[in-house]
Short mmCIF file of C-alpha atoms and ligand atoms in Angstrom, two decimals:
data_model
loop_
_atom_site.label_atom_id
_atom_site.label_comp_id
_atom_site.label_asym_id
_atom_site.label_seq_id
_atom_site.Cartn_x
_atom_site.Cartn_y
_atom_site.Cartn_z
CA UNK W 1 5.94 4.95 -16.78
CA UNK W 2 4.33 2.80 -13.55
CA UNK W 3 3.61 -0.45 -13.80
CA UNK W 4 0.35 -1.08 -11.75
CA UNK W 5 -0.84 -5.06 -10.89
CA UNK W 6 -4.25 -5.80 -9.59
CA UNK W 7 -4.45 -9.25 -8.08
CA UNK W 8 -7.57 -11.70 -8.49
CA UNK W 9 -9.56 -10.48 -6.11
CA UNK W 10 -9.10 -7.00 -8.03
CA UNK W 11 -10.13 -8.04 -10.79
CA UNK W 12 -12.87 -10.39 -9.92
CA UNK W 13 -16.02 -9.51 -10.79
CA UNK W 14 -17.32 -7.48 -13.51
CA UNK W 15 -17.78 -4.34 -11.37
CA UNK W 16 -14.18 -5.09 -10.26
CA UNK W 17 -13.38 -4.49 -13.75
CA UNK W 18 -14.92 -1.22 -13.96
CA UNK W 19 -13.03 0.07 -11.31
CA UNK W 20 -9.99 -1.22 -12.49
CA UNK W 21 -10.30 0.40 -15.83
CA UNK W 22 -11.20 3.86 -13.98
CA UNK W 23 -7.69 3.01 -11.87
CA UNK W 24 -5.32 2.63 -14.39
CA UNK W 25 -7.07 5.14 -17.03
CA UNK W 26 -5.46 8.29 -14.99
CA UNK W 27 -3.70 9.63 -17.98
CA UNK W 28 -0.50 8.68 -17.40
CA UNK W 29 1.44 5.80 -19.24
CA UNK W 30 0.94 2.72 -17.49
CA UNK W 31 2.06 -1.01 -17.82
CA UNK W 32 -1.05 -2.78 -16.40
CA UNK W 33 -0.20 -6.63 -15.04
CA UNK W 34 -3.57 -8.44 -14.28
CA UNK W 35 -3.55 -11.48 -12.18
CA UNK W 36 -6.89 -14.61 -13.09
CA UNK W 37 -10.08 -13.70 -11.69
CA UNK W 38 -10.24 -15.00 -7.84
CA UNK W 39 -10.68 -18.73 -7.99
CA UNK W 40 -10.15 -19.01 -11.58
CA UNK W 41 -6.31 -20.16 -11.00
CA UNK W 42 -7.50 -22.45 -7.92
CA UNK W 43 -10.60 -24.08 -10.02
CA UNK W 44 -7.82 -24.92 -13.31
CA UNK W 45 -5.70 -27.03 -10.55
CA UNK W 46 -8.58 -28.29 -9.37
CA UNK W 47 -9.54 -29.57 -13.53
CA UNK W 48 -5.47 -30.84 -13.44
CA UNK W 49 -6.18 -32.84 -10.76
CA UNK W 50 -9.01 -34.46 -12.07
CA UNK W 51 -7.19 -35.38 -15.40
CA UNK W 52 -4.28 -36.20 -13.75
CA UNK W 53 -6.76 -38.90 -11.72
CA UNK W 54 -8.17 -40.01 -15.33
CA UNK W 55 -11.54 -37.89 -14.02
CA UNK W 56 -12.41 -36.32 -16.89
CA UNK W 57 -16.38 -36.61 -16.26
CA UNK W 58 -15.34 -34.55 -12.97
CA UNK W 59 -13.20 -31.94 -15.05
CA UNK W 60 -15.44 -31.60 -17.37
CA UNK W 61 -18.02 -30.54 -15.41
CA UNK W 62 -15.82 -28.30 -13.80
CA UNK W 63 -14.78 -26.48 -16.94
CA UNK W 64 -18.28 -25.52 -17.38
CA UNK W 65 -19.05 -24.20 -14.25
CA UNK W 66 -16.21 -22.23 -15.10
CA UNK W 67 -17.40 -20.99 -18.34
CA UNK W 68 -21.01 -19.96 -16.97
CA UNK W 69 -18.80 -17.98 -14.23
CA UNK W 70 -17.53 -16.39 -17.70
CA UNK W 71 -20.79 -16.01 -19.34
CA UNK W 72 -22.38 -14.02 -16.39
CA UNK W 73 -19.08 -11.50 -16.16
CA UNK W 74 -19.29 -10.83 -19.91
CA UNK W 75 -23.05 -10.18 -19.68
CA UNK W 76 -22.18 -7.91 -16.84
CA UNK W 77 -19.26 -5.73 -18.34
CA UNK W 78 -20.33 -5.36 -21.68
CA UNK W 79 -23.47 -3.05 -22.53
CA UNK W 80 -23.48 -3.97 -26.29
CA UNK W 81 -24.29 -7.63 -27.98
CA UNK W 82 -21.94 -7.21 -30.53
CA UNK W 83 -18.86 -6.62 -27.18
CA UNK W 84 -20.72 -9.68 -26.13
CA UNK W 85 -20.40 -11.96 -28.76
CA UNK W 86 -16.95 -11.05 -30.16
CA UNK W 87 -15.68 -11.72 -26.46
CA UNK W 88 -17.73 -15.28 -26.13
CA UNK W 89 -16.66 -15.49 -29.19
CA UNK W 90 -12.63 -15.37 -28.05
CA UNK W 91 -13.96 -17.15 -24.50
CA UNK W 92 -15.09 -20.06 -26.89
CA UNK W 93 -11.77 -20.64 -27.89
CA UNK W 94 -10.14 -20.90 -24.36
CA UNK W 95 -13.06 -23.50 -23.24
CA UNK W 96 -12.86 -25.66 -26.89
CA UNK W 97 -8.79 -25.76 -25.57
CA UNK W 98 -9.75 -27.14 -22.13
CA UNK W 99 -12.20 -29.14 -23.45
CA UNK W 100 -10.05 -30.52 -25.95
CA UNK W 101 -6.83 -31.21 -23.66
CA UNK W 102 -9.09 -33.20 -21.25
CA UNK W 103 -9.76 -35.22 -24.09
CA UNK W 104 -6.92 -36.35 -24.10
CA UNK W 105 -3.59 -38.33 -22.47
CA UNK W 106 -2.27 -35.36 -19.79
CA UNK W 107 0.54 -34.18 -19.07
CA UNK W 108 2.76 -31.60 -17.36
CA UNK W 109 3.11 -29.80 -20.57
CA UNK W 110 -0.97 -29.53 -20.75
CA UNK W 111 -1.54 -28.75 -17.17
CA UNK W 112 1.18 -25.69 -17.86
CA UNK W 113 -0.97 -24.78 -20.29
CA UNK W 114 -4.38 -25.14 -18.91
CA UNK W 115 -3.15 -23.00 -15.59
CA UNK W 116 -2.31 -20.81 -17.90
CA UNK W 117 -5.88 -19.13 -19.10
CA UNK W 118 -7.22 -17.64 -16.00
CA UNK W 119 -4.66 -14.66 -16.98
CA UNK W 120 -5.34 -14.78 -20.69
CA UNK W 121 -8.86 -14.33 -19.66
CA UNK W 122 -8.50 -11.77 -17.49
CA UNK W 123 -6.39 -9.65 -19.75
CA UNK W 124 -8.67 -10.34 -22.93
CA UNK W 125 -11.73 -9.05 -20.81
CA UNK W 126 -10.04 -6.23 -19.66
CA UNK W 127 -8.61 -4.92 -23.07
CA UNK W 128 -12.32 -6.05 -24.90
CA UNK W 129 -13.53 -3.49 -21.86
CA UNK W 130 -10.98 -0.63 -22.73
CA UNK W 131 -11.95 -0.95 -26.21
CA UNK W 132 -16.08 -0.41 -25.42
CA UNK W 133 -14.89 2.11 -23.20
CA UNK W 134 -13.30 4.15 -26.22
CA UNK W 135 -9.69 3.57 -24.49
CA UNK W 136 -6.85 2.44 -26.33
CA UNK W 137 -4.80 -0.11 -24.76
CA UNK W 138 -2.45 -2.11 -26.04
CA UNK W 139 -2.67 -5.95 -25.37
CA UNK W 140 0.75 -7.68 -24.75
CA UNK W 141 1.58 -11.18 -25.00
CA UNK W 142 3.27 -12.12 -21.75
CA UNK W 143 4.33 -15.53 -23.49
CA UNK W 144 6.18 -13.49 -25.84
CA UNK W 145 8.68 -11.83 -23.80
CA UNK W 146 8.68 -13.11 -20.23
CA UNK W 147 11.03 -16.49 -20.96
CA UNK W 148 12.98 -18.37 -18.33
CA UNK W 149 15.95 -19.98 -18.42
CA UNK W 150 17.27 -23.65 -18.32
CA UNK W 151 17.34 -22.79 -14.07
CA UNK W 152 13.80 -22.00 -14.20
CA UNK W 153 14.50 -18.29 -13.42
CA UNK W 154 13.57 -15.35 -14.91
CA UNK W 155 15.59 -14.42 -18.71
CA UNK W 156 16.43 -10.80 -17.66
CA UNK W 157 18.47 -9.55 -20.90
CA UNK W 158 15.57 -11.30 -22.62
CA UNK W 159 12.88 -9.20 -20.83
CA UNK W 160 14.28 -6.04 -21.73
CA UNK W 161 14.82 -6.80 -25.35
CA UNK W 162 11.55 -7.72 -25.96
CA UNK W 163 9.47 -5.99 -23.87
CA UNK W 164 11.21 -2.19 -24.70
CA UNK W 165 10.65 -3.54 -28.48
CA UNK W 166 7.06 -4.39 -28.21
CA UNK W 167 6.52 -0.76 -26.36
CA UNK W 168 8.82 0.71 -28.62
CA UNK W 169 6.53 -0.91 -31.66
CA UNK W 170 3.25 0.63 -30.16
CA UNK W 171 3.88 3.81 -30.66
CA UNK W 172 2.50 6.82 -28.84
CA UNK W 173 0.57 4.18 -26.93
CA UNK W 174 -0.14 4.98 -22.93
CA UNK W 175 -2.07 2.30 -21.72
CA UNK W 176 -0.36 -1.24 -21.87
CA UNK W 177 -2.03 -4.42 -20.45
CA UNK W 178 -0.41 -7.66 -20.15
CA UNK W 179 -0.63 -11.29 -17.76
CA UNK W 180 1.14 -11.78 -14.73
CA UNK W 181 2.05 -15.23 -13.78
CA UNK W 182 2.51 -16.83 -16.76
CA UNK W 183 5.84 -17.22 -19.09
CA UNK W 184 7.91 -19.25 -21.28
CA UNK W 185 10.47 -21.82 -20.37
CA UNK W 186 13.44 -22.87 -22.07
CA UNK W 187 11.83 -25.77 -24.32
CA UNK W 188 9.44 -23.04 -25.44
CA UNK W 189 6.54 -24.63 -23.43
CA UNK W 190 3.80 -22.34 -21.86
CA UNK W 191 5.03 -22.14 -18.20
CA UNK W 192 4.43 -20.04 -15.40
CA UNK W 193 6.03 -18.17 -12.18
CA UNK W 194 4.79 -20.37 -9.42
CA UNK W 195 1.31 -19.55 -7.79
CA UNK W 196 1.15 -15.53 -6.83
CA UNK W 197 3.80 -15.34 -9.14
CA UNK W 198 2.13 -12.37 -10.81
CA UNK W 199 3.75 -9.72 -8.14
CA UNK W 200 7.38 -11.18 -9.61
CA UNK W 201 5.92 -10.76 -13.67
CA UNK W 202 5.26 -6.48 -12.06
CA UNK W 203 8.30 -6.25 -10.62
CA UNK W 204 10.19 -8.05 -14.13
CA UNK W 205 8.88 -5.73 -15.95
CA UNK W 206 9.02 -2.67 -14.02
CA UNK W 207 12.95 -3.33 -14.15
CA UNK W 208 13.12 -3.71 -17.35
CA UNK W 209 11.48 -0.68 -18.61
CA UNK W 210 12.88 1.11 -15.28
CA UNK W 211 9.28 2.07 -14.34
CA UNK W 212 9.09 5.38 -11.83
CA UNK W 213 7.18 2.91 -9.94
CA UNK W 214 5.69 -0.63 -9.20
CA UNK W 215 2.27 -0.74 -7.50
CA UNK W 216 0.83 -3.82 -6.37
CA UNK W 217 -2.88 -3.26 -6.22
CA UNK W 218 -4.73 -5.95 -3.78
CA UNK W 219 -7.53 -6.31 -1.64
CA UNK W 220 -5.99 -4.48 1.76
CA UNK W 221 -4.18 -0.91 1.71
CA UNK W 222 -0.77 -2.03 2.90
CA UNK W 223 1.74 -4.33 4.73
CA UNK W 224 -0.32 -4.72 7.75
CA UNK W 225 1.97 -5.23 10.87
CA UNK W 226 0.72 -8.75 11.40
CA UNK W 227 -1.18 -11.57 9.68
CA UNK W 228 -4.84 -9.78 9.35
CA UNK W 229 -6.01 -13.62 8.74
CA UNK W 230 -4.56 -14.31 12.28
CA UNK W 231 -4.77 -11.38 14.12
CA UNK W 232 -7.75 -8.88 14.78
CA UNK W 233 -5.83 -5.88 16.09
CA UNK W 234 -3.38 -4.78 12.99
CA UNK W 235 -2.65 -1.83 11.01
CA UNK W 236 -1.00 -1.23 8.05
CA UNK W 237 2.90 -0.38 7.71
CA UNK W 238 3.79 2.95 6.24
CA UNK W 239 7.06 2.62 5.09
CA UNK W 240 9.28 -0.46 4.66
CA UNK W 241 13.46 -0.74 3.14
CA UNK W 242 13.66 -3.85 0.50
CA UNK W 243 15.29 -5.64 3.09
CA UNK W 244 12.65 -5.43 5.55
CA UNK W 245 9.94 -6.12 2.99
CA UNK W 246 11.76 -9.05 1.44
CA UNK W 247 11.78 -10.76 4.73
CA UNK W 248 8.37 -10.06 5.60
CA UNK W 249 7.49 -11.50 2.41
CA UNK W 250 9.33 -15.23 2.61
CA UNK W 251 8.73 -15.63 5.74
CA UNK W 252 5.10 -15.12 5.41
CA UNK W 253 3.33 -12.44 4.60
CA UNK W 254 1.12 -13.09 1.48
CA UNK W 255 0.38 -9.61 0.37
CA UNK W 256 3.88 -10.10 -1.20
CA UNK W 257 5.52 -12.94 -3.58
CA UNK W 258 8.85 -13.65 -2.09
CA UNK W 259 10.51 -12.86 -5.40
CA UNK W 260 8.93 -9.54 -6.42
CA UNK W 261 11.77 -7.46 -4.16
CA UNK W 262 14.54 -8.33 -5.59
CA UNK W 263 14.18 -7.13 -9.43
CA UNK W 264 12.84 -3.52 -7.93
CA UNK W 265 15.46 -3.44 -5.07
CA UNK W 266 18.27 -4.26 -7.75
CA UNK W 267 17.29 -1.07 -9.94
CA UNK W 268 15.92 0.86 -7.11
CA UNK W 269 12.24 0.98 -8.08
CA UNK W 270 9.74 1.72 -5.01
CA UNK W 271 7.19 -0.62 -4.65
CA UNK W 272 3.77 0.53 -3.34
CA UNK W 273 0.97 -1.93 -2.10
CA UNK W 274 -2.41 -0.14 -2.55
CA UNK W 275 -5.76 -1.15 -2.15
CA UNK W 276 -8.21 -1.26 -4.74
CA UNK W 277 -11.19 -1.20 -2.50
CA UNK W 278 -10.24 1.43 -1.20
CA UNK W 279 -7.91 3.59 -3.47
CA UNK W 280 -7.42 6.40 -1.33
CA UNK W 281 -5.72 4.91 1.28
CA UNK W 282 -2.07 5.61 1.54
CA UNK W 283 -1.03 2.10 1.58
CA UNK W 284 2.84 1.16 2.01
CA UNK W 285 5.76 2.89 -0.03
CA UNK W 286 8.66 -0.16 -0.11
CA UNK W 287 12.08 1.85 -0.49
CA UNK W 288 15.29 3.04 0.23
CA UNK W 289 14.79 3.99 3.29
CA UNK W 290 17.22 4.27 5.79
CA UNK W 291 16.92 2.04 9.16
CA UNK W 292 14.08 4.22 11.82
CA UNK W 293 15.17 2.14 14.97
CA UNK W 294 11.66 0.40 14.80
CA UNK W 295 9.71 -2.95 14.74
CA UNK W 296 7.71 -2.58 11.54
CA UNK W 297 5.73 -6.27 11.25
CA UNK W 298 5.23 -10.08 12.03
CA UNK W 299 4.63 -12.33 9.59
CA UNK W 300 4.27 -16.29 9.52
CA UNK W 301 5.48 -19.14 7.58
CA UNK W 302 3.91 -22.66 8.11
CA UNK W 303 4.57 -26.47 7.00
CA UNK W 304 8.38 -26.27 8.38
CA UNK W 305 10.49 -29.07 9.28
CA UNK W 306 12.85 -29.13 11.87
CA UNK W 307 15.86 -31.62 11.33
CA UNK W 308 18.17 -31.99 14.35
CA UNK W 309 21.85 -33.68 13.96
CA UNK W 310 23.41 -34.49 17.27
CA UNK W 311 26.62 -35.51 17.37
CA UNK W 312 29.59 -36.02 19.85
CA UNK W 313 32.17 -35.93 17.11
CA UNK W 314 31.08 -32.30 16.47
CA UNK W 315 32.56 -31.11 19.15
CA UNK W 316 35.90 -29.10 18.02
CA UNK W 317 35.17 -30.40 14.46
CA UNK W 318 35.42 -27.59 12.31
CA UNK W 319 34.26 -29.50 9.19
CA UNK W 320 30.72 -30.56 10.62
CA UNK W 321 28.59 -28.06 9.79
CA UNK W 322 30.25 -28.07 6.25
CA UNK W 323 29.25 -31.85 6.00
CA UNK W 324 25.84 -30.67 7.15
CA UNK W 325 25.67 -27.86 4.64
CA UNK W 326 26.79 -30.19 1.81
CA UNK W 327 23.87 -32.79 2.31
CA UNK W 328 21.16 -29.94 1.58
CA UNK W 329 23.64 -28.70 -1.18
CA UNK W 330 23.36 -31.69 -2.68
CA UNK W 331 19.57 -32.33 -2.44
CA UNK W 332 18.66 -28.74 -3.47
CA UNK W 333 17.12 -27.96 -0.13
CA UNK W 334 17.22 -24.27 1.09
CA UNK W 335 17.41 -23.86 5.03
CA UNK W 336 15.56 -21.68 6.82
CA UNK W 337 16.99 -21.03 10.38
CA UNK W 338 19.93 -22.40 11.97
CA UNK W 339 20.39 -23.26 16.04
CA UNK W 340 24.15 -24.55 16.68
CA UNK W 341 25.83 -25.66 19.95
CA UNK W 342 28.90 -27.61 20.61
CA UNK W 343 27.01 -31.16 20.37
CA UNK W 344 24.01 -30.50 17.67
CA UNK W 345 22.79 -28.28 14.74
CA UNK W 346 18.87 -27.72 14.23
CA UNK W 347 17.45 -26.27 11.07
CA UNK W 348 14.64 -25.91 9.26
CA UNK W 349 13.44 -25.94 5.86
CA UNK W 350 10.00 -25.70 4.56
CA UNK W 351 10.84 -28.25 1.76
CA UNK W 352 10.32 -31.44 2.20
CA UNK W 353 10.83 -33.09 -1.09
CA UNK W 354 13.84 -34.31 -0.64
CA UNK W 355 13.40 -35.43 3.51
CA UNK W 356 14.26 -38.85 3.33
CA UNK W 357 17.25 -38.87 1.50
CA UNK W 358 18.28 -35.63 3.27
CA UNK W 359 17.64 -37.64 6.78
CA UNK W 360 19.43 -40.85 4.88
CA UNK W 361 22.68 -39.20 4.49
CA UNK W 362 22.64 -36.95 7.73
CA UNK W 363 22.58 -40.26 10.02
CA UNK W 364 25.87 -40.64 8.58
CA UNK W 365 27.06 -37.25 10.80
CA UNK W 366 25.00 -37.87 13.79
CA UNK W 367 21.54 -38.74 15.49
CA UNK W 368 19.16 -37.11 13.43
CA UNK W 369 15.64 -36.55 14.48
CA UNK W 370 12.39 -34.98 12.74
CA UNK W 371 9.87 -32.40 13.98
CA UNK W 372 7.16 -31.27 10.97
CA UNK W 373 4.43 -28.91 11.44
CA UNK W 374 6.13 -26.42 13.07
CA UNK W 375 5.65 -22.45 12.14
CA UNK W 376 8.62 -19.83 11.70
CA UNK W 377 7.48 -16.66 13.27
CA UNK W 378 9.45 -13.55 12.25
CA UNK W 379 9.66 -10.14 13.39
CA UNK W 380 10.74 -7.76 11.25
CA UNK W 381 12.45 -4.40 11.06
CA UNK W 382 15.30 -2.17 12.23
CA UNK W 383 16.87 -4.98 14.40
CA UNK W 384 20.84 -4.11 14.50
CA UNK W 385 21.59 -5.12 17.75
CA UNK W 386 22.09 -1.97 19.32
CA UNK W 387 18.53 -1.65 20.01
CA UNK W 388 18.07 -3.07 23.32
CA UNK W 389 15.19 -4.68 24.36
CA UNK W 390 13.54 -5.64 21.30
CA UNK W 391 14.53 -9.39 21.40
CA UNK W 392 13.81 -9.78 25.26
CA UNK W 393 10.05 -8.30 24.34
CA UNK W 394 9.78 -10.77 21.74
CA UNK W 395 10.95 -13.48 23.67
CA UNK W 396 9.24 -12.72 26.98
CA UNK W 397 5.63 -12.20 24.59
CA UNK W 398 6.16 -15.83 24.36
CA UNK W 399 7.34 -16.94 28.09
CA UNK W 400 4.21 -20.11 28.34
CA UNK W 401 4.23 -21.19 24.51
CA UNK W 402 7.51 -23.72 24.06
CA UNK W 403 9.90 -22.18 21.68
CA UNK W 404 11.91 -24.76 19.65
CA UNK W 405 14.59 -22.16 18.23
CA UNK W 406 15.31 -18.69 18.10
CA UNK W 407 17.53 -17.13 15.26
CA UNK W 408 18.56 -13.54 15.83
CA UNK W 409 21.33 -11.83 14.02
CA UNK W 410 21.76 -13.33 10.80
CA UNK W 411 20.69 -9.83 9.50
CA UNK W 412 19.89 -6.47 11.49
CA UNK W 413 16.37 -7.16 10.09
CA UNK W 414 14.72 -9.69 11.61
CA UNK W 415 14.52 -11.88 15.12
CA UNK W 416 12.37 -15.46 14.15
CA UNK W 417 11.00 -18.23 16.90
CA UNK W 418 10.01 -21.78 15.32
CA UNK W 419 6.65 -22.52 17.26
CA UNK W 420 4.19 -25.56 17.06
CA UNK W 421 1.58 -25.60 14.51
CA UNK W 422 -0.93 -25.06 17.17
CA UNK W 423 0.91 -22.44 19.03
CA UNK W 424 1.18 -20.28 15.63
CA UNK W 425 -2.16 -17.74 16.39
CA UNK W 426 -1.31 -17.63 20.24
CA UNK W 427 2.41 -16.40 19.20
CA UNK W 428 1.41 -13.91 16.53
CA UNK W 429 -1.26 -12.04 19.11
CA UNK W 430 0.86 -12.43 21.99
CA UNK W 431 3.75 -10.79 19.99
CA UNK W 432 1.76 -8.43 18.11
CA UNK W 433 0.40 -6.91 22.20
CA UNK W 434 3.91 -7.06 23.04
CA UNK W 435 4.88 -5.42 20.03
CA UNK W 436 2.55 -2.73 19.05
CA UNK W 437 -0.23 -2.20 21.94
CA UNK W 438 2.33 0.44 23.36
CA UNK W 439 3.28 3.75 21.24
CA UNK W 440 6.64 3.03 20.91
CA UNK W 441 8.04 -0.37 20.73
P1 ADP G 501 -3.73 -10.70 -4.58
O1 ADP G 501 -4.75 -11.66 -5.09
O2 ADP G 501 -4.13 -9.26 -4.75
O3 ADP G 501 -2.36 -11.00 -5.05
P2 ADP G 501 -3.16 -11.99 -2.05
O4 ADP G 501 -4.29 -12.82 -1.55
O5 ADP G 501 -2.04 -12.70 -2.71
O6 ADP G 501 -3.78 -10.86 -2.99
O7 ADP G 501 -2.57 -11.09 -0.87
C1 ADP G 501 -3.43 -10.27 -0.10
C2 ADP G 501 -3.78 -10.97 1.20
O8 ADP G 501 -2.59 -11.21 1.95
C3 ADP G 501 -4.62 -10.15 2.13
O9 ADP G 501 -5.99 -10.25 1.82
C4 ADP G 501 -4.27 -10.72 3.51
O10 ADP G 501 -5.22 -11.64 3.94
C5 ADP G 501 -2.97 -11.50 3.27
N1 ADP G 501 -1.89 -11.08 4.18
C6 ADP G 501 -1.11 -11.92 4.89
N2 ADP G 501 -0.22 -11.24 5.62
C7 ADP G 501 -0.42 -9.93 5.37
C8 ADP G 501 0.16 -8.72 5.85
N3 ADP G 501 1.18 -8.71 6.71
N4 ADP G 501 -0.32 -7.56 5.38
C9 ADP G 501 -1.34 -7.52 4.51
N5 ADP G 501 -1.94 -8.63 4.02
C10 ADP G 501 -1.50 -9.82 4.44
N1 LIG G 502 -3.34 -16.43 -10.78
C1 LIG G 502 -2.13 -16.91 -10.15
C2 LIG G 502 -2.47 -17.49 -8.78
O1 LIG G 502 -3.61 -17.49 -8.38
C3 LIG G 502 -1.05 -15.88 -10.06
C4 LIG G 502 -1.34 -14.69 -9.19
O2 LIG G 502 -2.50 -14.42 -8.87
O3 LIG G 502 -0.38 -13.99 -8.83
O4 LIG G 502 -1.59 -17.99 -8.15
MG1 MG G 503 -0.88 -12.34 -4.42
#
């Protein structure tokens, strides 16, 4: 069994449809995770926002330009009226739910629920096509067995149970299709996996049926070696170990949702990024593999903070950092990188929730100052430090841009440079010449 997802742009248009059914109808037995149609999930925030604002003139109006963006698809993918009107028929429902929780006093509980259709829509489009099609697929409520826990992660025992029961309840059934993105939390309101979350709901559920494989179907046929939005001159990665691809993914790199490694790296599932515009192309296989002594990619993550505490007592104090540590413990703030001499720390975190307090208690330790805007640039791939000459290329790529840190170490898999804001497309195509404009780095 392979569990194939096709993100919105996939999926978004009817003749995206088309070839998406063609995809996953190769006669094998496929779990098929569909992502909203490209701008659906954007133009649902965009309706939230207006009824958290009390704009529901403005939302309204937006939830039927929506539903005419519906009514052309269906007229599109469907060649008979009766497909037609049985699926406006199920679209009428969705819109008669928006319509009727903008009606209404709104809350976080409704907004859940509203950012929650794009997928349904998808899905029900996509099995309604199967079905004209004379293919049986099997339509899956995601709501029914992804659930997450009181920590807001993923119910993995849960997952399992449910999901190898529905399969197990459908028979000889081959073709499965289901909604990424969206779950259940623990109050047993409609939730969801954070935006792009529907590359974690593939990898969920390729662990838990131990799928042969997990393909992540997008608009470009790979890991490209840099940001393609950034840079002109990439190409796309070939092979990548779950270490190197995690990194690549938090720090950056969209093709990926930082949290869809783990699950398929923890039961040793490759995961292959394909394109569907282009199916042929050999895209990247994420695996096992053992470290190849090479750079594979750079990737870039903006809207980080820098937070500096100087102090004089920290010299020879060996419980400073601890008292550091313990103030972003204590606010729930994951850091980033991590500069340390005998007089200061620097680190960075790309949440800023909790800044003010976090700055509050730190001027207890020391002088603290601020820098925001910044950009964490990371290279990634076989880094162990007996590789000479990879950090002084990286470093030297950057010789007139000013550098603010520069963490290399923490792993054998990555070297990362915090850069300005505007520095961030300079840095990425100075590196990327540096990196990859010669054979071998
Ligand atoms: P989907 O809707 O299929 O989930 P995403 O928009 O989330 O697609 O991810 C694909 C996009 O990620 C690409 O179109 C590309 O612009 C962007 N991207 C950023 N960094 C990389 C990279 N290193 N390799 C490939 N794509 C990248
Ligand atoms: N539709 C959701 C989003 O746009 C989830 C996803 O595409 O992965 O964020
Ligand atoms: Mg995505």
């Amino acid at each position: 069994m392979k569990v194939m997802k096709f993100g919105g742009t996939s999926v978004g248009s009817a003749a995206q449809i088309k070839k998406v059914a063609s995809l996953i109808t190769d006669g094998e037995r496929n779990i098929v995770v569909l992502s909203a149609m490209a701008g659906t999930t954007n133009t649902l925030v965009e309706i939230c926002d207006y009824l958290y604002k009390e704009n529901v003139v403005a939302a309204k109006e937006t939830i039927n330009i929506l539903r005419q963006k519906y009514d052309a698809t269906i007229d599109e993918l469907y060649s008979s009226e009766e497909m037609k009107n049985d699926v406006e028929g199920q679209i009428d429902e969705v819109f008669d739910l928006l319509h009727y929780l903008a009606d209404y006093d709104f809350t976080s509980v409704d907004e859940r629920q509203i950012l929650a259709q794009g997928e349904i829509i998808s899905t029900m489009l996509m099995h309604a096509y199967l079905r004209e099609q004379g293919v049986d697929s099997v339509l899956l409520p995601t709501l029914e067995y992804v659930r997450t826990d009181e920590d807001g992660d993923p119910d993995i025992d849960f997952i399992k149970e449910k999901l190898n029961a529905m399969i197990a309840e459908a028979g000889n059934a081959n073709l499965f299709v289901t909604q990424g993105y969206i779950c259940t939390n623990v109050n047993g309101e409609i939730d969801n996996l954070k935006r792009g979350g529907s590359d974690y709901t593939a990898s969920l559920i390729g662990a838990a049926v131990d799928a042969d494989e997990i393909q992540i179907w997008t608009d470009i046929d790979g890991m490209h070696s840099n940001d393609p939005r950034y840079v002109n001159s990439t190409h796309p990665v070939e092979s990548l170990s779950f270490e190197e691809a995690a990194e690549l993914a938090y720090f950056g790199a969209k093709v990926l949702h930082p949290t869809c490694i783990l699950p398929a790296k923890l039961n040793n599932i490759p995961v292959r990024i394909l394109n569907t515009m282009q199916p042929e192309a050999k895209g990247t296989l994420i695996y096992n593999f053992p470290p190849h002594k090479t750079v594979k990619a750079v990737a870039a993550k903006d809207n980080i903070s820098v937070i500096k505490v100087y102090s004089s007592r920290m010299f020879q104090a060996y419980d400073f950092l601890s008292q550091v540590f313990e103030v972003f413990e204590q606010l729930k703030t994951p850091i980033d990188l991590i500069a340390t001499s005998e007089v200061g720390v620097s680190v960075t975190i790309d949440n800023r929730t909790h800044l003010h307090e976090i700055v509050d208690r730190l001027m207890n330790l020391g002088k603290v100052t601020v820098d925001d805007d910044m950009v964490i640039i990371c290279v990634v791939g076989d880094l162990g430090w007996h590789n000479t000459g990879i950090e002084a290329k990286v470093v030297n790529a950057v010789s007139d841009i000013p550098v603010r840190m520069i963490s290399y170490g923490g792993s054998n898999y990555n070297i990362s440079i915090l850069v300005r804001r505007q520095d961030k497309v300079l840095a990425l195509d100075r590196i990327n010449n540096a990196l990859f404009s010669s054979p071998e780095p």
